[in-house]
Coordinates of C-alpha atoms and ligand atoms in Angstrom, one line a residue:
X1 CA 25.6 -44.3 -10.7
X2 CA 29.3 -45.6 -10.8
X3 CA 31.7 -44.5 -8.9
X4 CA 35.0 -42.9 -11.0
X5 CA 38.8 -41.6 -10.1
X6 CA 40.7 -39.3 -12.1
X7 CA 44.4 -39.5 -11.3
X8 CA 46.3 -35.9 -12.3
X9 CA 42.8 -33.7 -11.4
X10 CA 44.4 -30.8 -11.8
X11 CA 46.2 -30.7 -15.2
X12 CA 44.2 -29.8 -18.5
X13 CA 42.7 -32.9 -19.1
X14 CA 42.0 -33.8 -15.7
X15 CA 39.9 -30.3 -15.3
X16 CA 37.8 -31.1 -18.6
X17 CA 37.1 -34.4 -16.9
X18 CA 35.8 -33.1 -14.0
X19 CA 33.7 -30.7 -16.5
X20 CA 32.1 -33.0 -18.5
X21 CA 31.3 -35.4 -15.9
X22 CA 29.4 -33.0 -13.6
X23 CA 26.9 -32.7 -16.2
X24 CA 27.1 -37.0 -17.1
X25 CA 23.9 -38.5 -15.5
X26 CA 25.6 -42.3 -15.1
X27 CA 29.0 -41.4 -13.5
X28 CA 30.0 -39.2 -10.2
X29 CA 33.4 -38.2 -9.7
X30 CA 34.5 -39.9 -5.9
X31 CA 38.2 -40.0 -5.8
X32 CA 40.4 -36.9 -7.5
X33 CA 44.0 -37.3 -6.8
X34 CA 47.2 -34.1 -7.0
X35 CA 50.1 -34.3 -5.3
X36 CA 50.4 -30.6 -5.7
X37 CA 47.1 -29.8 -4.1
X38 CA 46.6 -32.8 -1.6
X39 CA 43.7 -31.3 0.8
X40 CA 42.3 -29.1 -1.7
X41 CA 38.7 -28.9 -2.5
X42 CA 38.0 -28.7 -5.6
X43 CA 35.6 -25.9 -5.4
X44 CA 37.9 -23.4 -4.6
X45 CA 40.7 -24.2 -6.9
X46 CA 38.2 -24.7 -10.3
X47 CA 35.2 -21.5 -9.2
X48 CA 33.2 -22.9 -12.2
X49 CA 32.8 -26.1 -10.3
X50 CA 31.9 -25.1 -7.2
X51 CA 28.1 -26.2 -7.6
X52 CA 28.8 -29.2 -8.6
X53 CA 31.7 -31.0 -6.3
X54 CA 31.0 -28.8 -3.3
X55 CA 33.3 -31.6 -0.8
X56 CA 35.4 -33.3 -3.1
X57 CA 38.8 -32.8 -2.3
X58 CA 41.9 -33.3 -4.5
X59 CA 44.3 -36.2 -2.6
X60 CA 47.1 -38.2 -3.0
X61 CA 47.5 -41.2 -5.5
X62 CA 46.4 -44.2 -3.3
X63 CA 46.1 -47.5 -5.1
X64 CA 43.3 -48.7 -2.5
X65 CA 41.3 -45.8 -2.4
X66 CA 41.4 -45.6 -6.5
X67 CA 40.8 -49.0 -6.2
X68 CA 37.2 -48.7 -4.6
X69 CA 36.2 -46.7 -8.1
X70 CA 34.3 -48.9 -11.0
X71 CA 36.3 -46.8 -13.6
X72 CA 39.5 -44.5 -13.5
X73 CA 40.7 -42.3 -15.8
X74 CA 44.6 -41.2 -15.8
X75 CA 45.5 -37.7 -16.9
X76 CA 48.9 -38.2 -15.9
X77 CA 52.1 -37.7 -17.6
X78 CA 53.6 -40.8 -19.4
X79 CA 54.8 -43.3 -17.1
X80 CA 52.4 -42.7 -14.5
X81 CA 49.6 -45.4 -15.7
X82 CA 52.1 -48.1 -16.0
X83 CA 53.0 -48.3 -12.2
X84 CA 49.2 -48.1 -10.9
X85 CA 47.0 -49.9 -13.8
X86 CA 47.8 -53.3 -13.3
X87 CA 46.7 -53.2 -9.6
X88 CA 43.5 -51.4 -10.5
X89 CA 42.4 -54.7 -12.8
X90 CA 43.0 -56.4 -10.1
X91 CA 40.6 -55.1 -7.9
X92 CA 38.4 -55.1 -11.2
X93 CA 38.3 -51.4 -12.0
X94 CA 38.3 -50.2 -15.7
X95 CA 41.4 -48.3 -16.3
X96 CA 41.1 -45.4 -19.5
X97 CA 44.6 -44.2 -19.6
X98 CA 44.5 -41.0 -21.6
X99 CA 48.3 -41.1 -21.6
X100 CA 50.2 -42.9 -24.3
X101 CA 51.4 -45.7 -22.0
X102 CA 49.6 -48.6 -23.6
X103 CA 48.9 -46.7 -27.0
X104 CA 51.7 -48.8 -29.0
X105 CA 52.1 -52.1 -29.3
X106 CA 55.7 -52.2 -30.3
X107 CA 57.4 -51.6 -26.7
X108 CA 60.7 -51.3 -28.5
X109 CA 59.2 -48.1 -30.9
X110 CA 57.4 -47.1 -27.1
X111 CA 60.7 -47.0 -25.4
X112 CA 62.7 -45.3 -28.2
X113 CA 60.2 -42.3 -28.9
X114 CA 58.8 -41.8 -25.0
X115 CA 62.5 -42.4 -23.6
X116 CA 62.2 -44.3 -21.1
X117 CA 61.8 -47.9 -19.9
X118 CA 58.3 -49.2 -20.8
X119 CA 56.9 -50.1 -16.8
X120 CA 53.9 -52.7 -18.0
X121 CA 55.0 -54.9 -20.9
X122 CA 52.7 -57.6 -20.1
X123 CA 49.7 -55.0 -20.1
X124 CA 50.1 -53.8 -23.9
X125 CA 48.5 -56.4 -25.7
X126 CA 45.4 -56.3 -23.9
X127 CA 45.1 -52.4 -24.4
X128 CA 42.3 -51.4 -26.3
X129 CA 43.0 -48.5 -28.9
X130 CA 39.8 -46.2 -28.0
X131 CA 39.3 -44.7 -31.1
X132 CA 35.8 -45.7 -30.9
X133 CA 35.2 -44.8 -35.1
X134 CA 37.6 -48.0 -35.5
X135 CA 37.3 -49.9 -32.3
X136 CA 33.5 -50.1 -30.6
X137 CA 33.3 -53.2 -30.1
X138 CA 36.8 -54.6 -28.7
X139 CA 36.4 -51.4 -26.3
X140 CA 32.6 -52.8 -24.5
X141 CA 35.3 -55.8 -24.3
X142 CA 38.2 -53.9 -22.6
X143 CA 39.7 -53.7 -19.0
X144 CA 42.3 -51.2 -20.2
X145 CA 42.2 -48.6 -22.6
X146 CA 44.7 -46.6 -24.6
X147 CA 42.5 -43.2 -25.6
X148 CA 44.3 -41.6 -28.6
X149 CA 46.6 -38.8 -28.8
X150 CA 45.1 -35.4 -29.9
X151 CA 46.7 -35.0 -33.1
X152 CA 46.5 -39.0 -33.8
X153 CA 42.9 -38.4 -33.4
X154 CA 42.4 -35.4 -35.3
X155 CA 44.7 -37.1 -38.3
X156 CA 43.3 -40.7 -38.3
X157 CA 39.4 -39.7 -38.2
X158 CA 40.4 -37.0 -41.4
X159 CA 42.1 -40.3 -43.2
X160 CA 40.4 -43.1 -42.5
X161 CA 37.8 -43.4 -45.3
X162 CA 40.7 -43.4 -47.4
X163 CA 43.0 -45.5 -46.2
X164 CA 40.0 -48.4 -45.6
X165 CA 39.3 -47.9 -49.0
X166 CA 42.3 -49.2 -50.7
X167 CA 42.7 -45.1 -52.3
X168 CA 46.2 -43.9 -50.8
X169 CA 49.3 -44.2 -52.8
X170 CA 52.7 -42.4 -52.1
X171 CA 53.7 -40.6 -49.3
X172 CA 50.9 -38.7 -46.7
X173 CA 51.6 -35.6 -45.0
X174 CA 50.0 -34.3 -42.4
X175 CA 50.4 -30.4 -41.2
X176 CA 48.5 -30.1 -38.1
X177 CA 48.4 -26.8 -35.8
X178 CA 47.4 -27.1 -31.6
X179 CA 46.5 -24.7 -29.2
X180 CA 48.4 -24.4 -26.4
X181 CA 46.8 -26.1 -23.8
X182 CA 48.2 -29.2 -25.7
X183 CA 51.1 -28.5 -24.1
X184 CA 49.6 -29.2 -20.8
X185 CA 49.0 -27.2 -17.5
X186 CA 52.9 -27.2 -16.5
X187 CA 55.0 -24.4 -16.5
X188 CA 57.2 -24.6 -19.7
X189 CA 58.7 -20.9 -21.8
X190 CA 57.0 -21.9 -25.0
X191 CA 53.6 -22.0 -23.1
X192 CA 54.3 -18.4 -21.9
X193 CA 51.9 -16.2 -22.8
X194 CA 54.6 -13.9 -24.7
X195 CA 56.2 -16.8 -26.3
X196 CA 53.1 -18.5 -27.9
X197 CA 50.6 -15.1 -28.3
X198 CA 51.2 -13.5 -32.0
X199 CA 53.1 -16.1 -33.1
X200 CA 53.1 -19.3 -34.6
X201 CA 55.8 -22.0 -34.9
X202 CA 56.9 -25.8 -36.1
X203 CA 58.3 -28.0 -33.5
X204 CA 59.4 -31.4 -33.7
X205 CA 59.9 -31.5 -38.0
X206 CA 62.6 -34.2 -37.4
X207 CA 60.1 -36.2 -35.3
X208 CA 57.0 -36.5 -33.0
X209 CA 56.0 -39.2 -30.9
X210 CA 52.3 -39.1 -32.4
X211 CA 53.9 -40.6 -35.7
X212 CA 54.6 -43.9 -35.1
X213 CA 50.6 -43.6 -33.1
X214 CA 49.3 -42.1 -36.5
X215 CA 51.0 -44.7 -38.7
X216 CA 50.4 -47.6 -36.4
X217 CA 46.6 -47.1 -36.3
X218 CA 46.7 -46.3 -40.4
X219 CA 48.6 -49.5 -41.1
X220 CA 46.0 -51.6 -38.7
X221 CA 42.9 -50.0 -41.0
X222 CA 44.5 -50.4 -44.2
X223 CA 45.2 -54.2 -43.1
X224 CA 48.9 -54.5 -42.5
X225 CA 50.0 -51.7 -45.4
X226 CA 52.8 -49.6 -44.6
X227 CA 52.3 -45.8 -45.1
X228 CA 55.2 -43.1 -45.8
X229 CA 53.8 -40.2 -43.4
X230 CA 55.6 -36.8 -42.7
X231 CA 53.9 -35.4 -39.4
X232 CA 54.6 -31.4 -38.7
X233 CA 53.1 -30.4 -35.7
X234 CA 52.9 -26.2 -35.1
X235 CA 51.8 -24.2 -31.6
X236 CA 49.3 -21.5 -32.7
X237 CA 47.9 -18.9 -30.4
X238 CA 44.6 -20.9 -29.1
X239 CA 43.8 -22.1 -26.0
X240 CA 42.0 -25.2 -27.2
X241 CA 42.2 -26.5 -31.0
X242 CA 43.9 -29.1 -33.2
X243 CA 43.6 -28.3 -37.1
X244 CA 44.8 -31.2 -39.0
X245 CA 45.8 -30.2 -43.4
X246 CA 46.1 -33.4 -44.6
X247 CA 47.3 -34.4 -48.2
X248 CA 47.2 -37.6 -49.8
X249 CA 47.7 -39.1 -53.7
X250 CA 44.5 -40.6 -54.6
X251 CA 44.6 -41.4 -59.0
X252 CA 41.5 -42.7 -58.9
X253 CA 39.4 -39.7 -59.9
X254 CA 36.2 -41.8 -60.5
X255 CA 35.6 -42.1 -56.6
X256 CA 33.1 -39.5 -55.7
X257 CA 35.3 -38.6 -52.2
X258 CA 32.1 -36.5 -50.5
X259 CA 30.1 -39.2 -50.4
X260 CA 32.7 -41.9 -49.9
X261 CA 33.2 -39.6 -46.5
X262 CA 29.6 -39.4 -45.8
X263 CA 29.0 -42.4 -46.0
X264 CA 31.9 -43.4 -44.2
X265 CA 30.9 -42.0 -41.2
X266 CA 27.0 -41.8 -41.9
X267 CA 26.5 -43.7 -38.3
X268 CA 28.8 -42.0 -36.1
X269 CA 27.5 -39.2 -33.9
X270 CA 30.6 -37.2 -33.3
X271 CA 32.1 -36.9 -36.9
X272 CA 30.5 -34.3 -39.1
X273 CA 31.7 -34.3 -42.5
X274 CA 30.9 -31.0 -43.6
X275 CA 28.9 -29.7 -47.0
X276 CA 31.3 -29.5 -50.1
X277 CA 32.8 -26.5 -50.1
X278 CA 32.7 -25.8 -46.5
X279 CA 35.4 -25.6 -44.6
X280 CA 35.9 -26.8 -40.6
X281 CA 37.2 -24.3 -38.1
X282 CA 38.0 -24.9 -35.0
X283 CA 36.1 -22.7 -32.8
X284 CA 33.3 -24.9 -34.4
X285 CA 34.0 -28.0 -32.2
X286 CA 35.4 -25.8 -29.2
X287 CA 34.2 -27.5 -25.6
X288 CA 32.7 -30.0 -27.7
X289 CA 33.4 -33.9 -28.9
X290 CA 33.1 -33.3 -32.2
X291 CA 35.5 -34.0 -35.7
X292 CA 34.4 -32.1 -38.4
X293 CA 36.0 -32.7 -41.5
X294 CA 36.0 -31.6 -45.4
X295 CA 37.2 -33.4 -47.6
X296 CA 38.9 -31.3 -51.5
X297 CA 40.2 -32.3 -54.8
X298 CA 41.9 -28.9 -55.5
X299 CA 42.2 -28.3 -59.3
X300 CA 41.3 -31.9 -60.1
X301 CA 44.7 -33.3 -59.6
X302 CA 46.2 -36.5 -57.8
X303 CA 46.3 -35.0 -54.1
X304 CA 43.5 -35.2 -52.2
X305 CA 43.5 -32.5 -49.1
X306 CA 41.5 -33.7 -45.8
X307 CA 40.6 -30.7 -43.4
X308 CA 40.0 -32.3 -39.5
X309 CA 39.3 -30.1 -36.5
X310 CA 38.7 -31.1 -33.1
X311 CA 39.2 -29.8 -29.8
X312 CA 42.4 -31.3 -28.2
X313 CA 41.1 -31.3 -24.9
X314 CA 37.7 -32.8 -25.7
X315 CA 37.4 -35.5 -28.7
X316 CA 41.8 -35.1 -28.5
X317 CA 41.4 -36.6 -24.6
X318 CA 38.6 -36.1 -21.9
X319 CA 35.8 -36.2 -24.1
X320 CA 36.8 -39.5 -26.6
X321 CA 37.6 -40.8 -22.7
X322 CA 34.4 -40.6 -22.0
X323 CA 33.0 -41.8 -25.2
X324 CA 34.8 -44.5 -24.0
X325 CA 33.7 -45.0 -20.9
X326 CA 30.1 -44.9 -22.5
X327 CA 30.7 -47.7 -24.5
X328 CA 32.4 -50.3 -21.9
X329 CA 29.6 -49.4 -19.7
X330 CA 26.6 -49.8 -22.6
X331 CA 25.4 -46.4 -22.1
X332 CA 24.0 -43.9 -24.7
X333 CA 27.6 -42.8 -26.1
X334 CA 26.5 -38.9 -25.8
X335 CA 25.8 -39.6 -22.3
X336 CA 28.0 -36.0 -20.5
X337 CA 29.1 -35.3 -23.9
X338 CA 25.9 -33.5 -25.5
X339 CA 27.6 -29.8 -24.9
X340 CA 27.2 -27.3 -27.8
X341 CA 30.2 -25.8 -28.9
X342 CA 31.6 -22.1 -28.2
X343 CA 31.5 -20.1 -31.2
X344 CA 32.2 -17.4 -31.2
Ligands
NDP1 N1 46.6 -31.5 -23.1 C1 46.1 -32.2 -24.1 O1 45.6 -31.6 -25.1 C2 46.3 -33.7 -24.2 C3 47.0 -34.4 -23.3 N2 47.1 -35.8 -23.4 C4 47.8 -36.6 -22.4 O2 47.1 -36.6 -21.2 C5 47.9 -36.6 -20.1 C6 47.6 -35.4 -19.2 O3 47.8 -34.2 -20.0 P1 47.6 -32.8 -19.4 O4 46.3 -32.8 -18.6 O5 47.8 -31.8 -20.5 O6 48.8 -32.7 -18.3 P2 49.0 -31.6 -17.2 O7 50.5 -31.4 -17.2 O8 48.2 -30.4 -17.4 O9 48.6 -32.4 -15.9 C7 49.2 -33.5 -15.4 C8 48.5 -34.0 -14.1 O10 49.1 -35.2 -13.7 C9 49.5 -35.1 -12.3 N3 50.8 -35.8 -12.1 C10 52.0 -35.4 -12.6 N4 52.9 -36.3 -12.3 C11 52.3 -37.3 -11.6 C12 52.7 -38.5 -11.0 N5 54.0 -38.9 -11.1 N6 51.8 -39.3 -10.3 C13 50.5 -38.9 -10.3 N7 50.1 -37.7 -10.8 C14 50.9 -36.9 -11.5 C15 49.6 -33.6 -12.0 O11 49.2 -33.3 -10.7 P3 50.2 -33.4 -9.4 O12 51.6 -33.1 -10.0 O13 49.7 -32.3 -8.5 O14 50.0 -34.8 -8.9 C16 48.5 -33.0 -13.0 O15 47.3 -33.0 -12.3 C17 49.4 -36.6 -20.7 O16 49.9 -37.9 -20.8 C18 49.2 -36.0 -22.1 O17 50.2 -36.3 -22.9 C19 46.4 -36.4 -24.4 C20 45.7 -35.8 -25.4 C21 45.6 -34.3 -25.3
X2W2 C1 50.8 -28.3 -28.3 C2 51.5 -29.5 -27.7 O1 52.6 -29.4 -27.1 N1 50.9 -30.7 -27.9 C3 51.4 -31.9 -27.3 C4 50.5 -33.0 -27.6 C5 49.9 -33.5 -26.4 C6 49.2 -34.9 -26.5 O2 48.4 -35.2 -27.2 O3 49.6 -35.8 -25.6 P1 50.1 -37.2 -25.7 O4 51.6 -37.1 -25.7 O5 49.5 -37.9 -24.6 O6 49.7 -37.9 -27.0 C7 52.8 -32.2 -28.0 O7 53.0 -31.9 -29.1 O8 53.5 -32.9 -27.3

C-alpha cells in the first residue's frame, strides 16, 4: 500500500477522490487537508464514507506532513500547486495536480488566460500532460503531472483519431455542455439551484481558458499544425456530465471514419467508441472513467460531427488522476476505477 494526500478534500474533485480510492486496493488515503474544516473527520462530513475512513480527519496544508505521502493529488484552485509542488519533489513524492497549473507550456498564454503570475516557471517543462490516450509512457516517467481539464479531455479524446491522421482541414468547433458540479463546490449565483435548474446557458463565447489547453494538446498530436478552434462551453442542469458536439471538415470521403475510430482506440480500456448509429449519453459514463464517443458523416458532406461524453468529475479529473497514478506506479490501470456507471 502507498501512502497518498489530497490537498482541497472537500471540494468536488477532492470528494470523488476520496470515493474512488476507498474502493483502490494499492493506495490508502493518509493525509486530507481543508482549511475550512481543519479537525473534521471525514466521516461525518461525507456519511457515504463513513465505513471507509472512520479516523481520517480533514487538516491544514502542511508541506511536511504531505511530504511523508508517496503520491499527492491537488484539487485545489489554480495557484495553489505552484507554491507546494516543488517542495513535495523534493522530498520525492509524486505530485498529480488536477489543476491547470502546469497544464500549458507557454507561461506567457498561462499568465494571460489564468490572470495571474505563473508561481513555478521552472516546473512547466517537466510536467507531464496526463492524458494517458496520448502520453502513457512519458507519465510512468513523470514526477509531476498536469491531469487534463474536463472539457479538454472530453474534446481531445473525441478528435484525436482525426487530427493524428492528417484528416482535419478548416476551422474545428467544438460545442460542449457541463453539469454543474464543474463549476466546483464554492458558493457562486450561477451554481444556485434556481439559476442553473430548467435552464441552460453559453458562457465564455468570447473565450475559455480550456482553448488554448484544447489546441495546445491538438497541435502537439498533429505534429506542430496549428488548428482554428471555436470552443462554446454551456451549464446544463446536471450534476455530473460533459457532452462534447464536435464538428470538423474532413474531404476525404474514402476514409471509413468508424473503423479509423475503432481502431484508434482498439487498446485503450476507458474509451468506447460506440456502434454506428448509436449515440453517447451522458448518464452512460456517470460515476464512471469512461469516454464514449460516436463518430457521423451527416448527409455525406465535408463536416464530420464527433459525439464525446464523459463524466467531468471522473475521466474530466479524479478518475483520469488516478489512471494516472496507476500508470507511474505500474499498476493495472483500472486499479479503483472498475465502477459501473449510474444509469438511470
Ligand atoms: N469540478 C470539476 O469538474 C473539475 C475541476 N477541475 C479542477 O480541479 C480543481 C478542484 O476543483 P473542484 O474540486 O471543483 O474545486 P472546489 O472549489 O469544489 O474545491 C476546492 C478545494 O480546494 C481547497 N482550497 C481552496 N483554496 C485553497 C488554498 N489556497 N490552499 C489549499 N486548499 C485550498 C478547498 O478547501 P478549503 O478552502 O477548506 O481549504 C476545497 O477543498 C480546480 O483547479 C478545478 O479547476 C478539473 C477538472 C474538472
Ligand atoms: C461548468 C463549469 O463552470 N466548468 C468549469 C470547468 C472546470 C474545469 O475543468 O476546471 P479547470 O479550470 O481545472 O480546467 C469552467 O468552465 O470553468
Amino acid at each position: 500500500m502507498i501512502k497518498v494526500g489530497i490537498v482541497g478534500g472537500t471540494g468536488y474533485t477532492g470528494v470523488e477522490l476520496l470515493r474512488l480510492l476507498a474502493l483502490h486496493p494499492q493506495a490508502e488515503v493518509s493525509v486530507i487537508t481543508s482549511r475550512s474544516e481543519d479537525g473534521v473527520k471525514v466521516a461525518d462530513m461525507y456519511p457515504n464514507l463513513r465505513d471507509y475512513y472512520p479516523e481520517l480527519t480533514f487538516s491544514n496544508p502542511s508541506a511536511k506532513e504531505l511530504g511523508q505521502c508517496d503520491a499527492v493529488f491537488f484539487a485545489t484552485p489554480h495557484g495553489v500547486a505552484h507554491g507546494l509542488a516543488a517542495e513535495l519533489l523534493a522530498e520525492g513524492t509524486k505530485v498529480l495536480d488536477l489543476s491547470a497549473d502546469f497544464r500549458l507550456e507557454n507561461i506567457a498564454e498561462w499568465e494571460q488566460w489564468y490572470g495571474q503570475t505563473h508561481g513555478a516557471p521552472e516546473l512547466v517543462t517537466e510536467a507531464v500532460y496526463g492524458l494517458p490516450e496520448v502520453n502513457r509512457e512519458a507519465i510512468k516517467q513523470a514526477r509531476l503531472i498536469a491531469v487534463p481539464g474536463c472539457y479538454p479531455t472530453a474534446v481531445q479524446l473525441g478528435w484525436l483519431p482525426l487530427v493524428e491522421a492528417g484528416l482535419v482541414s478548416g476551422p474545428m468547433i467544438a460545442s460542449c455542455a457541463s453539469g454543474v458540479s464543474g463549476a466546483g463546490r464554492g458558493t457562486k449565483l450561477g451554481s444556485l439551484f434556481c439559476e442553473a435548474t430548467e435552464n441552460m446557458m453559453a458562457y465564455a463565447v468570447t473565450g475559455h481558458r480550456h482553448l488554448p489547453e484544447i489546441k495546445q494538446g491538438l497541435r502537439r498530436a498533429s505534429g506542430g499544425q496549428n488548428f482554428d478552434v471555436t470552443f462554446t462551453p454551456h451549464l446544463v442542469p446536471m450534476i455530473r456530465g460533459i457532452h462534447a458536439s464536435l464538428y470538423a471538415t474532413v474531404q476525404d470521403r474514402t476514409v471509413d471514419l468508424q473503423q479509423l475510430f475503432e481502431q484508434y482506440y482498439q487498446h485503450e480500456q476507458f474509451v468506447d467508441v460506440l456502434p454506428a448509429g448509436i449515440n453517447p449519453q451522458t448518464r452512460s459514463v456517470r460515476g464512471a472513467n469512461y469516454c464514449r464517443l460516436a463518430v457521423y458523416r451527416p448527409q455525406d458532406g465535408d463536416t464530420v460531427v464527433v459525439l464525446s461524453v464523459i463524466d467531468n468529475l471522473v475521466k474530466g479529473a479524479s478518475g483520469q488522476a488516478i489512471q494516472n497514478l496507476n500508470i507511474l506506479f505500474g499498476w493495472p490501470e483500472n486499479s479503483g476505477l472498475e465502477s459501473v456507471a449510474l444509469m438511470p
